[in-house]
Coordinates of C-alpha atoms in Angstrom, one line a residue:
X30 CA 0.0 0.0 0.0
X31 CA 2.8 2.4 0.8
X32 CA 4.5 1.7 -2.5
X33 CA 1.3 2.4 -4.5
X34 CA 0.7 5.6 -2.6
X35 CA 4.2 6.9 -3.4
X36 CA 3.8 6.1 -7.1
X37 CA 0.4 8.0 -7.2
X38 CA 1.9 11.1 -5.6
X39 CA 4.9 11.1 -7.9
X40 CA 2.6 10.9 -11.0
X41 CA 0.4 13.7 -9.9
X42 CA 3.4 16.0 -9.2
X43 CA 4.9 15.3 -12.6
X44 CA 1.6 16.2 -14.4
X45 CA 1.2 19.4 -12.4
X46 CA 4.8 20.5 -13.2
X47 CA 4.3 19.9 -16.9
X48 CA 1.1 22.0 -17.0
X49 CA 2.8 24.9 -15.2
X50 CA 5.7 24.8 -17.6
X51 CA 3.4 25.0 -20.6
X52 CA 1.7 28.0 -19.1
X53 CA 5.0 29.8 -18.4
X54 CA 6.1 29.2 -22.1
X55 CA 3.3 31.4 -23.2
X56 CA 4.5 34.3 -21.0
X57 CA 6.7 37.1 -22.6
X58 CA 10.3 37.1 -21.3
X59 CA 11.4 40.7 -20.5
X60 CA 15.0 42.0 -20.5
X61 CA 16.6 41.8 -17.0
X62 CA 19.9 42.7 -15.5
X63 CA 21.4 39.9 -13.4
X64 CA 24.1 40.8 -10.9
X65 CA 26.3 37.8 -9.9
X66 CA 27.3 38.2 -6.3
X67 CA 29.4 35.1 -6.0
X68 CA 30.3 32.1 -8.1
X69 CA 27.9 29.2 -8.3
X70 CA 28.7 26.5 -5.9
X71 CA 26.7 23.3 -6.6
X72 CA 26.0 20.9 -3.8
X73 CA 25.0 17.3 -3.8
X74 CA 22.2 16.2 -1.6
X75 CA 22.4 13.2 0.5
X76 CA 21.0 10.0 -0.9
X77 CA 18.2 8.3 0.9
X78 CA 18.7 4.5 1.0
X79 CA 15.9 2.0 1.6
X80 CA 16.7 0.5 4.9
X81 CA 14.1 -2.3 4.7
X82 CA 15.5 -5.8 4.1
X83 CA 13.3 -7.7 1.6
X84 CA 11.9 -10.9 2.7
X85 CA 11.9 -13.8 0.3
X86 CA 9.2 -16.3 0.4
X87 CA 10.9 -19.4 -1.0
X88 CA 9.6 -22.8 -0.3
X89 CA 13.0 -24.4 -1.5
X90 CA 15.2 -22.7 1.0
X91 CA 17.3 -25.2 3.0
X92 CA 17.4 -24.8 6.7
X93 CA 20.9 -25.1 8.2
X94 CA 21.5 -27.9 10.5
X95 CA 22.9 -27.1 13.9
X96 CA 26.3 -28.7 14.5
X97 CA 27.3 -29.6 17.9
X98 CA 31.0 -30.6 18.8
X99 CA 33.1 -31.1 21.9
X100 CA 36.9 -30.6 22.4
X101 CA 38.7 -33.1 24.5
X102 CA 42.0 -31.8 26.0
X103 CA 44.6 -34.5 26.7
X104 CA 47.8 -33.3 28.6
X105 CA 51.2 -34.4 27.1
X106 CA 54.1 -34.9 29.4
X107 CA 57.4 -33.3 28.0
X108 CA 60.9 -33.0 29.5
X109 CA 62.3 -30.8 26.7
X110 CA 64.1 -27.7 28.0
X111 CA 65.4 -25.3 25.3
X112 CA 69.1 -24.5 25.7
X113 CA 70.4 -21.0 25.6
X114 CA 72.0 -19.9 22.3
X115 CA 75.7 -19.4 22.1
X116 CA 78.3 -18.6 19.4
X117 CA 79.7 -21.4 17.4
X118 CA 83.4 -22.2 17.9
X119 CA 85.8 -21.5 15.0
X120 CA 88.8 -23.7 14.5
X121 CA 91.8 -21.4 14.6
X122 CA 95.1 -22.2 12.9
X123 CA 97.9 -22.6 15.3
X124 CA 100.1 -19.6 15.2
X125 CA 103.4 -20.3 13.5
X126 CA 106.4 -19.7 15.7
X127 CA 109.1 -17.8 13.9
X128 CA 112.7 -18.2 15.0
X129 CA 115.5 -15.8 14.4
X130 CA 118.3 -18.3 14.0
X131 CA 118.9 -21.6 12.3
X132 CA 121.6 -24.2 11.7
X133 CA 121.7 -26.7 8.8
X134 CA 124.0 -29.6 8.0
X135 CA 123.9 -32.1 5.2
X136 CA 126.2 -34.8 3.7
X137 CA 126.1 -36.6 0.4
X138 CA 127.8 -38.3 -2.4
X139 CA 131.2 -37.3 -3.7
X140 CA 131.9 -36.7 0.0
X141 CA 129.9 -33.5 -0.1
X142 CA 129.4 -31.4 3.1
X143 CA 127.0 -28.6 3.2
X144 CA 126.6 -26.4 6.3
X145 CA 124.9 -23.1 7.2
X146 CA 124.4 -21.1 10.4
X147 CA 122.5 -17.9 10.5
X148 CA 122.3 -15.9 13.8
X149 CA 120.3 -12.7 14.5
X150 CA 119.8 -11.4 18.0
X151 CA 117.7 -8.4 19.0
X152 CA 119.6 -6.6 21.7
X153 CA 116.7 -4.1 22.2
X154 CA 113.9 -2.5 20.2
X155 CA 116.5 -0.5 18.1
X156 CA 119.7 -2.7 18.0
X157 CA 120.4 -6.0 16.3
X158 CA 123.5 -8.1 16.0
X159 CA 124.0 -11.2 13.9
X160 CA 126.2 -13.3 11.6
X161 CA 126.2 -15.9 8.9
X162 CA 128.5 -18.9 8.2
X163 CA 128.4 -21.2 5.2
X164 CA 130.5 -24.1 3.9
X165 CA 130.2 -26.2 0.8
X166 CA 132.9 -28.8 -0.1
X167 CA 133.3 -31.9 -2.1
X168 CA 136.2 -34.4 -2.5
X169 CA 135.4 -34.8 -6.1
X170 CA 135.4 -38.1 -8.0
X171 CA 134.4 -37.2 -11.6
X172 CA 135.2 -40.1 -13.8
X173 CA 138.0 -40.2 -16.5
X174 CA 139.9 -37.2 -15.1
X175 CA 143.7 -37.1 -14.8
X176 CA 143.7 -34.3 -12.2
X177 CA 142.0 -33.7 -8.8
X178 CA 138.6 -32.0 -8.9
X179 CA 137.8 -31.3 -5.3
X180 CA 136.6 -27.9 -4.1
X181 CA 135.6 -26.0 -1.0
X182 CA 133.9 -22.7 -0.3
X183 CA 133.7 -21.1 3.1
X184 CA 132.4 -17.7 4.1
X185 CA 131.8 -15.9 7.4
X186 CA 130.0 -12.6 7.9
X187 CA 129.0 -10.5 11.0
X188 CA 126.8 -7.4 11.2
X189 CA 125.5 -4.9 13.7
X190 CA 122.6 -2.4 13.1
X191 CA 120.8 0.3 14.9
X192 CA 117.6 2.2 14.2
X193 CA 117.2 5.7 15.6
X194 CA 114.5 8.3 15.3
X195 CA 115.8 10.1 12.3
X196 CA 118.1 7.6 10.7
X197 CA 119.3 4.0 10.8
X198 CA 122.7 2.5 10.2
X199 CA 124.4 -0.9 9.7
X200 CA 128.0 -2.1 9.6
X201 CA 129.2 -5.6 8.5
X202 CA 132.4 -7.4 7.8
X203 CA 133.1 -10.7 6.1
X204 CA 135.8 -13.2 5.2
X205 CA 135.9 -15.7 2.3
X206 CA 138.1 -18.7 1.4
X207 CA 137.7 -20.8 -1.8
X208 CA 139.8 -23.6 -3.2
X209 CA 139.5 -25.3 -6.6
X210 CA 141.5 -27.3 -9.1
X211 CA 142.4 -26.6 -12.8
X212 CA 141.4 -30.1 -13.6
X213 CA 140.3 -29.5 -17.2
X214 CA 143.4 -31.0 -18.8
X215 CA 142.8 -31.5 -22.6
X216 CA 143.5 -35.2 -23.0
X217 CA 143.8 -34.9 -26.8
X218 CA 147.1 -32.9 -26.1
X219 CA 148.4 -34.3 -22.8
X220 CA 148.3 -37.6 -20.9
X221 CA 149.3 -39.2 -17.6
X222 CA 152.9 -38.2 -17.9
X223 CA 152.1 -34.5 -18.0
X224 CA 149.4 -34.9 -15.4
X225 CA 151.8 -36.2 -12.9
X226 CA 153.8 -33.0 -13.1
X227 CA 150.9 -30.7 -12.5
X228 CA 149.6 -29.4 -9.2
X229 CA 146.2 -28.0 -10.2
X230 CA 145.2 -26.7 -6.8
X231 CA 144.6 -23.0 -6.4
X232 CA 142.7 -20.9 -3.9
X233 CA 141.2 -17.4 -3.4
X234 CA 140.7 -15.5 -0.2
X235 CA 139.5 -12.1 0.8
X236 CA 137.8 -9.9 3.3
X237 CA 135.4 -7.0 3.1
X238 CA 134.0 -4.3 5.5
X239 CA 131.3 -1.8 4.9
X240 CA 128.3 0.1 6.1
X241 CA 125.0 1.6 5.2
X242 CA 123.2 4.7 6.4
X243 CA 119.6 5.7 5.8
X244 CA 117.9 9.0 6.7
X245 CA 114.2 9.7 7.3
X246 CA 112.7 12.9 5.8
X247 CA 116.0 14.4 4.7
X248 CA 117.5 15.7 1.5
X249 CA 120.1 12.9 1.6
X250 CA 118.3 9.6 1.4
X251 CA 121.0 7.1 2.1
X252 CA 124.7 6.3 1.7
X253 CA 127.0 3.2 1.7
X254 CA 130.7 2.4 1.6
X255 CA 132.5 -0.9 0.9
X256 CA 136.1 -2.0 0.9
X257 CA 137.2 -5.4 -0.4
X258 CA 140.6 -7.1 -0.5
X259 CA 140.8 -10.1 -2.7
X260 CA 143.9 -12.3 -3.2
X261 CA 145.0 -15.8 -4.4
X262 CA 147.8 -18.2 -3.7
X263 CA 149.6 -17.1 -6.8
X264 CA 150.6 -13.7 -5.2
X265 CA 147.8 -11.8 -7.0
X266 CA 146.0 -9.0 -5.1
X267 CA 143.2 -6.6 -5.7
X268 CA 141.7 -3.7 -3.7
X269 CA 138.3 -2.1 -4.4
X270 CA 136.5 0.7 -2.7
X271 CA 133.0 1.9 -3.5
X272 CA 131.1 4.8 -2.0
X273 CA 127.5 5.6 -3.0
X274 CA 124.9 8.2 -1.9
X275 CA 121.5 9.3 -3.2
X276 CA 119.7 12.6 -2.5
X277 CA 116.9 14.8 -3.8
X278 CA 117.6 18.2 -5.4
X279 CA 114.5 20.5 -4.9
X280 CA 113.6 22.7 -7.8
X281 CA 110.5 24.8 -7.2
X282 CA 107.9 22.3 -6.3
X283 CA 109.7 19.3 -7.9
X284 CA 112.5 17.0 -6.8
X285 CA 115.3 15.7 -8.9
X286 CA 116.4 12.3 -7.6
X287 CA 120.2 12.1 -7.9
X288 CA 122.8 9.3 -7.3
X289 CA 126.5 9.8 -6.9
X290 CA 129.3 7.2 -6.6
X291 CA 133.0 6.8 -6.4
X292 CA 134.5 3.4 -7.5
X293 CA 138.2 2.7 -7.1
X294 CA 139.9 -0.5 -8.4
X295 CA 143.5 -1.5 -8.2
X296 CA 145.3 -4.8 -8.5
X297 CA 148.2 -6.7 -9.9
X298 CA 149.3 -10.2 -11.1
X299 CA 152.8 -11.6 -10.7
X300 CA 153.1 -12.3 -14.4
X301 CA 151.3 -12.5 -17.7
X302 CA 150.3 -15.8 -19.3
X303 CA 153.4 -16.1 -21.4
X304 CA 156.0 -13.8 -19.7
X305 CA 157.4 -13.1 -16.3
X306 CA 156.4 -9.4 -16.5
X307 CA 154.2 -8.1 -13.7
X308 CA 150.7 -7.1 -14.8
X309 CA 149.1 -4.2 -13.1
X310 CA 145.7 -2.6 -13.6
X311 CA 143.4 0.0 -11.9
X312 CA 141.1 2.9 -12.4
X313 CA 138.8 5.3 -10.6
X314 CA 135.4 6.3 -11.8
X315 CA 133.1 9.1 -10.6
X316 CA 129.4 8.8 -11.5
X317 CA 126.5 11.2 -11.3
X318 CA 122.9 10.2 -12.3
X319 CA 120.1 12.8 -11.9
X320 CA 116.6 11.7 -12.9
X321 CA 113.1 13.2 -12.9
X322 CA 109.9 11.2 -12.6
X323 CA 106.8 12.3 -14.5
X324 CA 103.4 10.8 -13.6
X325 CA 100.2 11.5 -15.5
X326 CA 97.2 9.2 -15.2
X327 CA 98.4 5.7 -16.3
X328 CA 101.7 7.0 -17.7
X329 CA 105.0 7.0 -15.7
X330 CA 108.2 8.4 -17.2
X331 CA 111.7 8.5 -15.7
X332 CA 113.9 11.0 -17.5
X333 CA 117.5 10.9 -16.6
X334 CA 121.1 10.9 -17.7
X335 CA 124.3 9.2 -16.3
X336 CA 127.6 11.2 -16.3
X337 CA 130.7 9.1 -15.7
X338 CA 134.3 10.2 -15.5
X339 CA 137.0 7.5 -15.8
X340 CA 140.6 8.0 -14.6
X341 CA 142.8 5.0 -15.8
X342 CA 145.4 5.0 -13.0
X343 CA 148.0 2.8 -14.8
X344 CA 147.7 4.3 -18.2
X345 CA 147.2 8.0 -17.2
X346 CA 144.2 8.1 -19.5
X347 CA 141.0 10.1 -18.7
X348 CA 137.6 9.7 -20.4
X349 CA 134.2 11.2 -20.0
X350 CA 131.0 9.2 -20.8
X351 CA 127.4 10.3 -21.1
X352 CA 124.7 7.6 -21.0
X353 CA 120.9 7.8 -21.4
X354 CA 118.8 6.8 -18.4
X355 CA 115.2 6.9 -19.7
X356 CA 112.4 4.5 -18.8
X357 CA 108.6 4.7 -19.3
X358 CA 105.6 2.5 -18.5
X359 CA 101.9 2.8 -19.4
X360 CA 99.0 0.9 -18.0
X361 CA 97.0 -0.2 -21.0
X362 CA 94.5 -2.3 -19.0
X363 CA 95.0 -1.6 -15.3
X364 CA 97.2 -4.4 -13.8
X365 CA 96.4 -6.8 -16.6
X366 CA 98.4 -5.2 -19.4
X367 CA 101.3 -2.8 -18.8
X368 CA 103.7 -1.8 -21.6
X369 CA 107.2 -0.5 -20.7
X370 CA 110.4 0.4 -22.4
X371 CA 113.5 2.5 -22.2
X372 CA 117.1 3.0 -23.0
X373 CA 120.0 3.0 -20.5
X374 CA 123.7 2.8 -20.4
X375 CA 126.6 2.4 -17.9
X376 CA 130.3 1.9 -17.4
X377 CA 130.7 -1.6 -16.0
X378 CA 133.6 -2.0 -13.6
X379 CA 135.1 -5.4 -14.2
X380 CA 137.3 -7.0 -11.5
X381 CA 139.3 -10.1 -10.7
X382 CA 136.9 -10.8 -7.8
X383 CA 133.9 -10.8 -10.2
X384 CA 135.7 -12.9 -12.8
X385 CA 136.8 -15.6 -10.3
X386 CA 133.4 -15.9 -8.8
X387 CA 131.8 -16.4 -12.2
X388 CA 134.5 -18.8 -13.5
X389 CA 136.8 -20.1 -10.7
X390 CA 139.1 -21.7 -13.3
X391 CA 140.6 -18.4 -14.6
X392 CA 144.3 -18.0 -14.6
X393 CA 146.0 -15.3 -12.4
X394 CA 147.1 -13.5 -15.6
X395 CA 144.0 -11.5 -16.5
X396 CA 143.9 -8.1 -18.2
X397 CA 141.2 -6.3 -16.3
X398 CA 139.4 -3.3 -17.9
X399 CA 135.9 -1.7 -17.7
X400 CA 133.1 -2.4 -20.2
X401 CA 131.5 0.5 -22.0
X402 CA 127.8 -0.4 -22.2
X403 CA 126.8 2.4 -24.6
X404 CA 123.1 1.6 -24.4
X405 CA 120.7 -1.1 -23.4
X406 CA 117.4 -0.6 -25.2
X407 CA 114.4 -2.6 -24.1
X408 CA 110.7 -2.9 -24.6
X409 CA 108.2 -5.3 -23.1
X410 CA 104.7 -6.2 -21.8
X411 CA 103.9 -7.3 -18.3
X412 CA 100.9 -7.8 -16.1
X413 CA 98.5 -10.3 -14.5
X414 CA 96.4 -12.9 -16.2
X415 CA 94.6 -13.4 -12.9
X416 CA 95.3 -12.7 -9.2
X417 CA 97.6 -15.7 -9.1
X418 CA 99.3 -15.6 -12.5
X419 CA 101.7 -12.9 -13.7
X420 CA 103.8 -12.6 -16.8
X421 CA 106.6 -10.6 -18.4
X422 CA 107.7 -10.5 -22.0
X423 CA 110.8 -8.4 -22.9
X424 CA 113.1 -7.7 -25.8
X425 CA 116.6 -6.3 -25.3
X426 CA 119.3 -4.8 -27.6
X427 CA 122.7 -4.2 -26.1
X428 CA 125.6 -2.4 -27.6
X429 CA 128.8 -2.9 -25.6
X430 CA 132.3 -1.9 -26.3
X431 CA 135.2 -3.8 -24.6
X432 CA 132.9 -6.6 -23.4
X433 CA 134.7 -9.3 -21.4
X434 CA 134.5 -12.9 -22.7
X435 CA 135.9 -16.0 -21.1
X436 CA 138.1 -18.0 -23.5
X437 CA 140.3 -21.1 -23.0
X438 CA 144.0 -20.3 -22.6
X439 CA 146.3 -21.8 -25.2
X440 CA 147.9 -25.1 -24.3
X441 CA 151.7 -24.6 -24.0
X442 CA 153.9 -27.6 -25.0
X443 CA 156.7 -26.0 -22.9
X444 CA 154.5 -25.1 -20.0
X445 CA 156.2 -24.1 -16.7
X446 CA 153.2 -23.2 -14.7
X447 CA 150.3 -25.4 -13.6
X448 CA 147.6 -23.4 -15.5
X449 CA 149.5 -23.3 -18.9
X450 CA 148.3 -26.7 -20.2
X451 CA 145.0 -25.4 -21.7
X452 CA 143.3 -26.2 -18.3
X453 CA 142.5 -22.5 -17.4
X454 CA 140.7 -19.5 -18.9
X455 CA 141.6 -16.0 -19.8
X456 CA 139.6 -12.9 -20.7
X457 CA 139.4 -11.4 -24.1
X458 CA 137.5 -8.1 -25.0
X459 CA 135.5 -7.3 -28.0
X460 CA 132.7 -5.0 -29.2
X461 CA 129.6 -7.1 -29.0
X462 CA 126.0 -6.3 -29.9
X463 CA 123.3 -8.6 -28.3
X464 CA 119.7 -9.1 -29.2
X465 CA 117.6 -11.1 -26.8
X466 CA 113.9 -12.0 -26.3
X467 CA 112.9 -13.2 -22.8
X468 CA 109.6 -14.5 -21.3
X469 CA 108.6 -15.2 -17.7
X470 CA 105.5 -16.7 -16.1
X471 CA 104.9 -16.9 -12.4
X472 CA 102.0 -18.9 -10.8
X473 CA 101.3 -18.4 -7.1
X474 CA 98.1 -20.4 -6.5
X475 CA 98.3 -20.1 -2.7
X476 CA 100.8 -20.4 0.1
X477 CA 101.1 -24.1 -0.7
X478 CA 102.1 -24.0 -4.3
X479 CA 104.3 -21.7 -6.5
X480 CA 105.5 -22.3 -10.0
X481 CA 107.8 -20.2 -12.2
X482 CA 109.0 -20.5 -15.8
X483 CA 111.6 -18.4 -17.5
X484 CA 113.4 -18.5 -20.9
X485 CA 115.6 -16.3 -23.1
X486 CA 117.0 -16.4 -26.6
X487 CA 120.2 -14.6 -27.5
X488 CA 121.8 -13.5 -30.8
X489 CA 125.3 -12.1 -30.8
X490 CA 127.4 -10.1 -33.2
X491 CA 131.1 -9.6 -32.6
X492 CA 133.7 -7.3 -34.1
X493 CA 137.1 -8.9 -34.0
X494 CA 136.5 -12.3 -32.2
X495 CA 135.3 -15.2 -34.2
X496 CA 132.5 -16.0 -31.7
X497 CA 131.0 -14.6 -28.5
X498 CA 133.0 -17.1 -26.5
X499 CA 131.1 -19.2 -23.8
X500 CA 127.9 -17.2 -24.2
X501 CA 124.8 -19.5 -24.6
X502 CA 122.2 -19.0 -27.4
X503 CA 119.3 -20.1 -25.1
X504 CA 118.8 -20.3 -21.4
X505 CA 115.7 -21.5 -19.5
X506 CA 114.7 -22.4 -16.0
X507 CA 111.7 -23.7 -14.1
X508 CA 111.1 -24.0 -10.4
X509 CA 108.3 -25.3 -8.2
X510 CA 107.6 -25.3 -4.4
X511 CA 104.8 -27.4 -2.8
X512 CA 103.6 -27.5 0.8
X513 CA 102.2 -31.1 0.6
X514 CA 100.9 -31.1 4.2
X515 CA 101.5 -29.4 7.5
X516 CA 104.6 -31.6 7.9
X517 CA 105.8 -32.4 4.3
X518 CA 107.2 -30.0 1.8
X519 CA 108.9 -30.5 -1.6
X520 CA 110.3 -28.6 -4.5
X521 CA 112.0 -29.0 -7.9
X522 CA 114.0 -26.9 -10.3
X523 CA 115.5 -27.4 -13.7
X524 CA 118.0 -25.4 -15.9
X525 CA 118.6 -25.5 -19.6
X526 CA 121.7 -23.9 -21.2
X527 CA 122.1 -23.9 -24.9
X528 CA 125.1 -24.3 -27.1
X529 CA 128.3 -22.3 -26.4
X530 CA 131.5 -22.0 -28.4
X531 CA 135.2 -21.9 -27.3
X532 CA 138.6 -22.4 -28.9
X533 CA 141.7 -24.3 -27.7
X534 CA 145.0 -24.0 -29.5
X535 CA 148.2 -26.0 -28.9
X536 CA 151.1 -23.6 -29.1
X537 CA 154.9 -24.4 -29.2
X538 CA 155.0 -27.1 -31.9
X539 CA 155.6 -27.1 -35.7
X540 CA 152.0 -28.1 -36.2
X541 CA 149.9 -25.2 -37.2
X542 CA 147.0 -24.9 -34.7
X543 CA 143.5 -25.3 -35.8
X544 CA 141.5 -22.1 -35.2
X545 CA 138.1 -23.8 -35.6
X546 CA 135.8 -23.0 -32.7
X547 CA 134.7 -26.0 -30.5
X548 CA 131.0 -26.4 -29.9
X549 CA 129.9 -27.2 -26.3
X550 CA 126.7 -29.2 -26.2
X551 CA 123.6 -27.8 -24.5
X552 CA 122.6 -29.4 -21.2
X553 CA 119.6 -29.8 -19.0
X554 CA 120.1 -30.0 -15.2
X555 CA 117.1 -31.1 -13.0
X556 CA 117.1 -31.0 -9.2
X557 CA 114.6 -31.9 -6.5
X558 CA 114.3 -31.8 -2.7
X559 CA 111.9 -33.2 -0.1
X560 CA 111.6 -32.2 3.5
X561 CA 109.7 -33.3 6.7
X562 CA 109.1 -31.1 9.7
X563 CA 109.4 -33.1 12.8
X564 CA 108.4 -30.2 15.1
X565 CA 108.5 -26.4 15.1
X566 CA 112.3 -26.4 15.4
X567 CA 113.6 -29.5 13.8
X568 CA 113.2 -30.7 10.2
X569 CA 115.0 -33.1 7.9
X570 CA 115.6 -32.9 4.2
X571 CA 116.9 -34.7 1.2
X572 CA 118.2 -33.3 -2.1
X573 CA 119.0 -34.8 -5.5
X574 CA 121.0 -32.8 -8.1
X575 CA 121.6 -33.6 -11.8
X576 CA 118.8 -36.2 -11.7
X577 CA 119.3 -37.1 -15.4
X578 CA 123.0 -37.9 -14.6
X579 CA 124.2 -35.8 -17.5
X580 CA 127.9 -35.7 -18.1
X581 CA 127.9 -32.2 -19.5
X582 CA 130.6 -29.5 -19.6
X583 CA 130.0 -26.1 -18.1
X584 CA 133.3 -24.9 -19.6
X585 CA 135.5 -26.6 -22.2
X586 CA 137.2 -29.8 -20.7
X587 CA 135.5 -29.2 -17.3
X588 CA 132.8 -31.8 -16.9
X589 CA 130.6 -31.6 -13.8
X590 CA 129.7 -34.2 -11.2
X591 CA 126.9 -36.8 -12.2
X592 CA 123.8 -37.4 -10.1
X593 CA 124.3 -36.2 -6.5
X594 CA 122.3 -37.0 -3.4
X595 CA 122.5 -35.2 -0.1
X596 CA 120.6 -35.6 3.2
X597 CA 120.6 -33.4 6.3
X598 CA 118.7 -31.6 9.0
X599 CA 117.8 -28.0 9.9
X600 CA 117.3 -26.7 13.5
X601 CA 115.7 -23.4 14.3
X602 CA 116.2 -21.7 17.6
X603 CA 116.2 -18.4 19.6
X604 CA 118.7 -17.2 22.2

């Protein structure tokens, strides 16, 4: 009834509104002025919702069934008690005890004895004292020799150092004794009869004393001096004194790094190789090397020059040399690829001490003179292939005047001295240019494994000599160290030396000597060692050298020992 009443009222209102509207249309609309007081603001009236809920009269509606349920609680006995949380324990590696001193002793085949002792004691936080002793000897035993081949090398060194607030200094002194044999008798010229008249033993001895000084935050950076006396049992003697210092020369806001040195050398031999005349030599050199470093982004350039003044004491001859000292590097790809190159030069001071240490079979009749290395031009690439692998590729070109070359002395049929049978070496000089290409690869996987490979090819050009005597055309080396376990460690190394050439002439007969160079075969020498650490202080080791048992010659008519085995122990300690 309410709905019908509402519809009726609505219809009546609509009809009345329509009728009024038709009547107003008939009216005349007059002109009026409308004043707008404020903008029109429409409003929305509230909507009136029907609040009645309709009731459905449906005979098919399903009446919900009332569900009744009960919960039965059953108590469960539990003895679990949660533990308090705590940090997990981390297994820490045992700290390695480092000792300042050690002693090592080993014995092996060919009656070889190898011993070393290193001592270092910290007096207080600024003072240290220490020393070093080493001995290596063998009674020889190389097959098919007519002369003794034993040798022995012993050296002793002591040092004292102190570090103060503004500078530190160190002084040290040493003594050396070495004994060898000129056992390389050419058996195509001489036999047992001549060998029985030869005493091939000879020895070297010497001592040295020197010191170093280093300043902190000063114009003078460091300085060093060294005096060495070197003699042999053939009445030869040599003195050498070297003093060096480096300092910075300030120019405006820049610094010129400068090095200065004095090198004095003087010595004598009782006679020449073929005469009884005394042979004297000596010179003094003064060197000054200023350099300036330029850094710009990835480019580093060192611009310098070396000025050397030579005073030949025995010949009253003075010379002045100017050498380039330029080096540059550029990072092409950060640490992965770095290019570098440069050109340098120097005056190399040769000495009897250096010759005898490189070739202990030289005769005490050498002519000693400096080598003028006019320039050494080089270019290369280096970098890292990964964090553990680094490489270096380099090309060199040397131009050297008066380069020293070892060459076999002529065999004298009327020899009066033990080294005149072609069983010793002299030194000849020549202008030599050398081109070389070298490569190096280092692999450092972790602290337990390291591997290195190195090789170099040489090409020589001489001026007056027929060959670059005793210089190899190829050299190579490989080394490896492995920490097998906490107790075991091992290592291996191998060396390859290519062909060399020498020349041996028989002088004093009517037979014209053959000047044809003699080729020395290349050789490969492999070595290995194994060690076991008994405790923190004591370890034992074993070494094997020349594993392939090659009967090669390092120098003409001087074969080396075959396979060698040695075992020993090392003890570390503090005091």
